[in-house]
Short mmCIF file of C-alpha atoms in Angstrom, two decimals:
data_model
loop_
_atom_site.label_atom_id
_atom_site.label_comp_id
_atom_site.label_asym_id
_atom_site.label_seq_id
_atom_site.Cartn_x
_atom_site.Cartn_y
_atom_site.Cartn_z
CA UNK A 1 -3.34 16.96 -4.32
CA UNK A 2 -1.30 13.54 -5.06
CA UNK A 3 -3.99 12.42 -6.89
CA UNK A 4 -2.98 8.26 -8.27
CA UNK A 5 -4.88 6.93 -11.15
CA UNK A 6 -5.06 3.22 -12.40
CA UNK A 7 -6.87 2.24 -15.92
CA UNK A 8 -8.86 0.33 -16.23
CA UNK A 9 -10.18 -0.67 -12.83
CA UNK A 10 -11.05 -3.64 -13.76
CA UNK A 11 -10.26 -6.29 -16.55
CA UNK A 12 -11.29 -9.63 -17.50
CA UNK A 13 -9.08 -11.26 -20.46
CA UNK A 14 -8.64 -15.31 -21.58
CA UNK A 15 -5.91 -16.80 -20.91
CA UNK A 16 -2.84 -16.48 -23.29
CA UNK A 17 -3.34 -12.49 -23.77
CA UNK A 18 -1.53 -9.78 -22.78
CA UNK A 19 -3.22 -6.92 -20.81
CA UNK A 20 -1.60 -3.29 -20.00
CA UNK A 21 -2.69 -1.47 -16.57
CA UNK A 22 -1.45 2.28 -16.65
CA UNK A 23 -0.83 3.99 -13.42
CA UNK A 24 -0.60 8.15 -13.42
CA UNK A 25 0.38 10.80 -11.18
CA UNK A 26 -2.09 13.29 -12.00
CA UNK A 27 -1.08 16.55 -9.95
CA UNK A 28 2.74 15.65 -9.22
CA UNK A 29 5.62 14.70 -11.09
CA UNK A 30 6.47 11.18 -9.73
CA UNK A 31 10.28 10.18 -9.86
CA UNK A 32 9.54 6.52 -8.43
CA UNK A 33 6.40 4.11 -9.02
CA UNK A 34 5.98 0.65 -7.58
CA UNK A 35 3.43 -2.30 -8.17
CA UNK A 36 1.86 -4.24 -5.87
CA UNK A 37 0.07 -7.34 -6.28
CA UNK A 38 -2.33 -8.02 -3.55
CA UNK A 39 -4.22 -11.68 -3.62
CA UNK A 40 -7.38 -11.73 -1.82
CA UNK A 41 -7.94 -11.60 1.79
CA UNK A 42 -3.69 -10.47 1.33
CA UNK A 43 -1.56 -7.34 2.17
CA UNK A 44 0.43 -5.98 -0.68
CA UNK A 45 3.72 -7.50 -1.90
CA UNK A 46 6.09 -5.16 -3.92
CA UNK A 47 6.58 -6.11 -7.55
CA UNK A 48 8.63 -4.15 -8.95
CA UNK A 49 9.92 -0.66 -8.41
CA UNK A 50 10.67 1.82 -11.29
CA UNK A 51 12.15 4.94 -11.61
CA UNK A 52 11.55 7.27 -14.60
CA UNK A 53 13.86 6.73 -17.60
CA UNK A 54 15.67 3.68 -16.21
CA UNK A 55 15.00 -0.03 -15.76
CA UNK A 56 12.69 -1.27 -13.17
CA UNK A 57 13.61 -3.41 -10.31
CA UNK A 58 11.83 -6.62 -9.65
CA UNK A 59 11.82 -8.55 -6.43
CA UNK A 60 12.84 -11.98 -5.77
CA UNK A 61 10.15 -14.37 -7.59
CA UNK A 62 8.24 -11.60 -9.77
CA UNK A 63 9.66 -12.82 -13.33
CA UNK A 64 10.55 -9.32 -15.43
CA UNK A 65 9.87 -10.93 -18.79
CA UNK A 66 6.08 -11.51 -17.79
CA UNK A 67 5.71 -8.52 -16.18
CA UNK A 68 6.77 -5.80 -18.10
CA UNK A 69 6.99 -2.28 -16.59
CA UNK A 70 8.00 0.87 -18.17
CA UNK A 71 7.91 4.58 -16.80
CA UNK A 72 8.89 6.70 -19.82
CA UNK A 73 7.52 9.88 -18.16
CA UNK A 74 7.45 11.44 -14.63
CA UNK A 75 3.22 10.84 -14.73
CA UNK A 76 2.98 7.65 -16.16
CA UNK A 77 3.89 4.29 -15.41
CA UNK A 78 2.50 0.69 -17.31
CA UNK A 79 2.67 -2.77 -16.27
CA UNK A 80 1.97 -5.03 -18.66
CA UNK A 81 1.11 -8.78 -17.87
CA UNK A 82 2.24 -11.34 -20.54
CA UNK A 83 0.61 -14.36 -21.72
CA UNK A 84 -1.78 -14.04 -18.75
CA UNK A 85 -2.69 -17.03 -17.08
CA UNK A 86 -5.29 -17.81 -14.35
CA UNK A 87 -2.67 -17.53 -11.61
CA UNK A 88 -2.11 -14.14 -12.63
CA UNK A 89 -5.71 -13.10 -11.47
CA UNK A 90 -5.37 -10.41 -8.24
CA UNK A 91 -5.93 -7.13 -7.60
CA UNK A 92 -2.66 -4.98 -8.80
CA UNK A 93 -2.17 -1.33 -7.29
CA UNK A 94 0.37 1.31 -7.94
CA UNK A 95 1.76 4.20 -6.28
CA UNK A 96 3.58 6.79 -6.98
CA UNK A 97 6.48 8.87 -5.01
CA UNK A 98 6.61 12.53 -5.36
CA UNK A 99 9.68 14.14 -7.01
CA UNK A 100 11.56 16.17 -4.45
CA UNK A 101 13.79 15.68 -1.13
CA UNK A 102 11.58 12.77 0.57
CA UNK A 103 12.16 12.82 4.50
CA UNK A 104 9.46 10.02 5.04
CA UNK A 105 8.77 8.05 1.74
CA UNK A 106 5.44 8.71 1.38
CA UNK A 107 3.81 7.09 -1.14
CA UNK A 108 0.56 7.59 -2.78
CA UNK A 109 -1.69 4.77 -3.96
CA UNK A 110 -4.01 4.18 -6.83
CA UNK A 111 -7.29 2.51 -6.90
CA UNK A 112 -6.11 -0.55 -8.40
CA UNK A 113 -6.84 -2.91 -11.11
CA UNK A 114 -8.87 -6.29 -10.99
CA UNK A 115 -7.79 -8.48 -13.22
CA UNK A 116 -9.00 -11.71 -13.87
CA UNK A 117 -7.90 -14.33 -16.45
CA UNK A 118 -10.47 -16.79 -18.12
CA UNK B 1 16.17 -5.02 7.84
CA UNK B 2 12.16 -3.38 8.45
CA UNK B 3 9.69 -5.38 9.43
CA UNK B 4 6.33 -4.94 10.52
CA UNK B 5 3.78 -7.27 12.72
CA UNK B 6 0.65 -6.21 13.21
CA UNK B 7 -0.85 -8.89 16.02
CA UNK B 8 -4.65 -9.33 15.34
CA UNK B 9 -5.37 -10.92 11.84
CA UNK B 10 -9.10 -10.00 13.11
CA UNK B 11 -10.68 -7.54 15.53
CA UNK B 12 -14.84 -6.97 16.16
CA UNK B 13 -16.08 -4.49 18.03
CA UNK B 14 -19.42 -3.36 18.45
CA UNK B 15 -20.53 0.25 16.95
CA UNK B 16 -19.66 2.83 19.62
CA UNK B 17 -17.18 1.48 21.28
CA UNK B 18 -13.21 1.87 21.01
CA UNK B 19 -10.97 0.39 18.78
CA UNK B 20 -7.62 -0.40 18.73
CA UNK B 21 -5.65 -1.96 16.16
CA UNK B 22 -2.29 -3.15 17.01
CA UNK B 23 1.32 -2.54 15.09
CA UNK B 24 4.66 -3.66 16.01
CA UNK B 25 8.00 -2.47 13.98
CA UNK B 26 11.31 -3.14 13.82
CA UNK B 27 13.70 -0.95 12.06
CA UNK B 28 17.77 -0.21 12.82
CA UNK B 29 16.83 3.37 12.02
CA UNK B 30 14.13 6.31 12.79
CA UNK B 31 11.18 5.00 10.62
CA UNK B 32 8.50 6.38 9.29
CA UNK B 33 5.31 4.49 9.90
CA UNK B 34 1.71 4.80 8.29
CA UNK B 35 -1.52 3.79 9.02
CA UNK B 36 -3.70 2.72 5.76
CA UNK B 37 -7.45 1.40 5.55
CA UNK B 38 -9.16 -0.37 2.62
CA UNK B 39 -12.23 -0.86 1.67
CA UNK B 40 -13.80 -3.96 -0.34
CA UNK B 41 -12.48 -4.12 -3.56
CA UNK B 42 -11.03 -0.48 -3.38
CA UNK B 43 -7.56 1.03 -3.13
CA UNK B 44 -5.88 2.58 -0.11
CA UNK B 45 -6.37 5.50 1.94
CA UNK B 46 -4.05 7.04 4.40
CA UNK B 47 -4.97 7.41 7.70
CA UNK B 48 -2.46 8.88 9.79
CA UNK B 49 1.12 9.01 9.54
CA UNK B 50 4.01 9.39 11.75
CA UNK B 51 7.40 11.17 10.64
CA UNK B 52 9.84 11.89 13.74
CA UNK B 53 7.47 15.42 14.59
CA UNK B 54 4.80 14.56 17.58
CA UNK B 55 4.56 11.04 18.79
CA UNK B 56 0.85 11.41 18.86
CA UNK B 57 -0.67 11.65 15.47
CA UNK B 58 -4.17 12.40 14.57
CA UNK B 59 -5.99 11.32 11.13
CA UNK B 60 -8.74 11.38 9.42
CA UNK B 61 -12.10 10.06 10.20
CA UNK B 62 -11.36 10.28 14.53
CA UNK B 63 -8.33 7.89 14.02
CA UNK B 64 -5.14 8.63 16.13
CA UNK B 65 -1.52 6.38 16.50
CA UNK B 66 0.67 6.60 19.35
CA UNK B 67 4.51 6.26 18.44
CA UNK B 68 6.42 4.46 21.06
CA UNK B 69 10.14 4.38 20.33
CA UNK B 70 10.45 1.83 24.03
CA UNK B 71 7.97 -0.38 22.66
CA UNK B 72 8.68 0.09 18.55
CA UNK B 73 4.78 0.35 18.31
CA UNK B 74 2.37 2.24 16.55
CA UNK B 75 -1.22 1.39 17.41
CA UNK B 76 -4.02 2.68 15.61
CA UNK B 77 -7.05 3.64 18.34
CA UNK B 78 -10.06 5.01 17.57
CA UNK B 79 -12.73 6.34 20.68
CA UNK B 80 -16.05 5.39 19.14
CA UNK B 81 -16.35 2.91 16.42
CA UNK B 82 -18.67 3.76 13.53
CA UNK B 83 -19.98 0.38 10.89
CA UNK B 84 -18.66 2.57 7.62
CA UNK B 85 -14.90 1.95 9.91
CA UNK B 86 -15.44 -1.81 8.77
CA UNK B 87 -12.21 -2.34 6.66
CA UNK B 88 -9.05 -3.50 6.22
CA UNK B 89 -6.40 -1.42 7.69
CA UNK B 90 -2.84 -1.83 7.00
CA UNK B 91 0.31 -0.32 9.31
CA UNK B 92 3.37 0.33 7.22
CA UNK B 93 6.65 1.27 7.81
CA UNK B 94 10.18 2.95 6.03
CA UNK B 95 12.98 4.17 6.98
CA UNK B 96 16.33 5.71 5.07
CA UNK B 97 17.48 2.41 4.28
CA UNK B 98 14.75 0.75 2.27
CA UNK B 99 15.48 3.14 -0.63
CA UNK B 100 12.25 4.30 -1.06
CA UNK B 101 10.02 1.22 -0.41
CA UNK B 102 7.91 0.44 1.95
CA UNK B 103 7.37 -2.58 4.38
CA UNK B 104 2.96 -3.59 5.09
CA UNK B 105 1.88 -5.46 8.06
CA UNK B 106 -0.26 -8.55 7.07
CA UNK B 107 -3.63 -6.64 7.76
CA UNK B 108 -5.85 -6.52 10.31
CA UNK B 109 -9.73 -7.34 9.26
CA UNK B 110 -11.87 -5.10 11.18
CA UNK B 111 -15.31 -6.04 11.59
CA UNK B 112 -18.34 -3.13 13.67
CA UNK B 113 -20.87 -5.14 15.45
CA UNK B 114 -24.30 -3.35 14.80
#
C-alpha cells in the first residue's frame, strides 16, 4: 500500500513552455502533498506544500507564480512549471501524506520527474 | 528548529564488509527520524524508520538504525555490504512542530568496493 505516482517520468521541453508533472496517491486518500526539487548530486529541498482544497505554501525563494501547484482532489496533486527555462532543469519528486491522525509524518515518495529544458 | 547532519558526504566500503552511515539530529521535541536510499536517477525508498517504539529499528534489505536520545543520533549500519547497496541514502527527520514537513540530511554517497 501507499503507492506514489509521478507522470511523466521524464520530460524534455524548449525553453519558454510550460510543462505539468502530476503526482497521485494511488491506494490512499492524501490530505497533504509536497514537491521537492532535487539538483544533481543534491538532497531534496521542499517547494511547496499543499493541502487539498486550499492554497499551497511555498518556501522562501520558490516563486508561486512560476510554479503553480494545485491539489483539487485527495489523489491528485500538479505542479506546473511556467515559462521553463534551463535553470529549471532537475529532478522534481512528490510525496504524499496519508489522511488520518499522523503520529510520525510519514511521507511517501514518488518516482520523480526529469525535466530538462532546451 | 530540526535539523539534520549527516557527517560523511562519501563512504566506500568493500563488498562484505560493514557499513555504517552516520546521522546527527537536532530537534526541541521527540522526532521522528527516517532512513531513505536512492538509486541513480530513481525516487526514494524507505529504509527504516524510527517513531518513539524500540530504539533499535530494523529495515529492509539487512539495514538497522540505532536511536540515541544522549547522542541525538541515528546511524544507519548494515553487517555485510552487498554492490546493489551502492546508493544514495538520505536520514530525515520531523517532529510535531514542523507541521507536517520533513527536514533531509545532505546525503551520504555510498560507494561497494568489488
Amino acid at each position: 500500500g501507499a503507492v506514489v505516482s509521478q507522470h511523466p517520468s521524464w520530460v524534455i521541453c524548449k525553453s519558454g513552455t510550460s510543462v505539468k508533472i502530476e503526482c497521485r496517491s494511488l491506494d490512499f486518500q492524501a490530505t497533504t502533498m509536497f514537491w521537492y526539487r532535487q539538483f544533481p548530486k543534491q538532497s531534496l529541498m521542499l517547494m511547496a506544500t499543499s493541502n487539498e482544497g486550499s492554497k499551497a505554501t511555498y518556501e522562501q525563494g520558490v516563486e508561486k507564480d512560476k510554479f503553480l501547484i494545485n491539489h483539487a482532489s485527495l489523489t491528485l496533486s500538479t505542479l506546473t512549471v511556467t515559462s521553463a527555462h534551463p535553470e529549471d532543469s532537475s529532478f522534481y519528486i512528490c510525496s504524499a501524506r496519508q489522511r488520518g491522525p499522523s503520529s510520525y509524518n510519514e511521507q511517501f515518495f514518488g518516482p520523480g520527474t526529469r525535466l530538462t529544458v532546451l | 528548529a530540526q535539523s539534520v547532519t549527516q557527517l560523511d558526504s562519501h563512504v566506500s566500503v568493500s563488498e562484505g564488509t560493514p557499513v555504517l552511515l552516520r546521522c546527527n539530529y537536532s530537534s526541541s521535541y521527540s522526532p521522528s527520524l527516517f532512513w531513505y536510499v536512492q538509486h541513480p536517477n530513481k525516487g526514494l525508498q524507505l529504509l527504516l524508520k524510527y517513531t518513539s517504539a524500540a530504539t533499535l529499528v530494523k529495515g529492509i534489505n539487512g539495514f538497522e538504525a540505532e536511536f540515541k536520545k544522549s547522542e541525538t543520533s541515528f546511524h544507519l549500519t548494515k553487517p555485510s555490504a552487498h554492490m546493489s547497496d551502492a546508493a544514495e541514502y538520505f536520514c530525515v527527520v520531523s517532529d510535531r512542530t514542523s507541521y507536517d514537513k520533513v527536514i533531509f540530511g545532505p546525503g551520504t554517497s555510498l560507494s561497494v568496493i568489488p
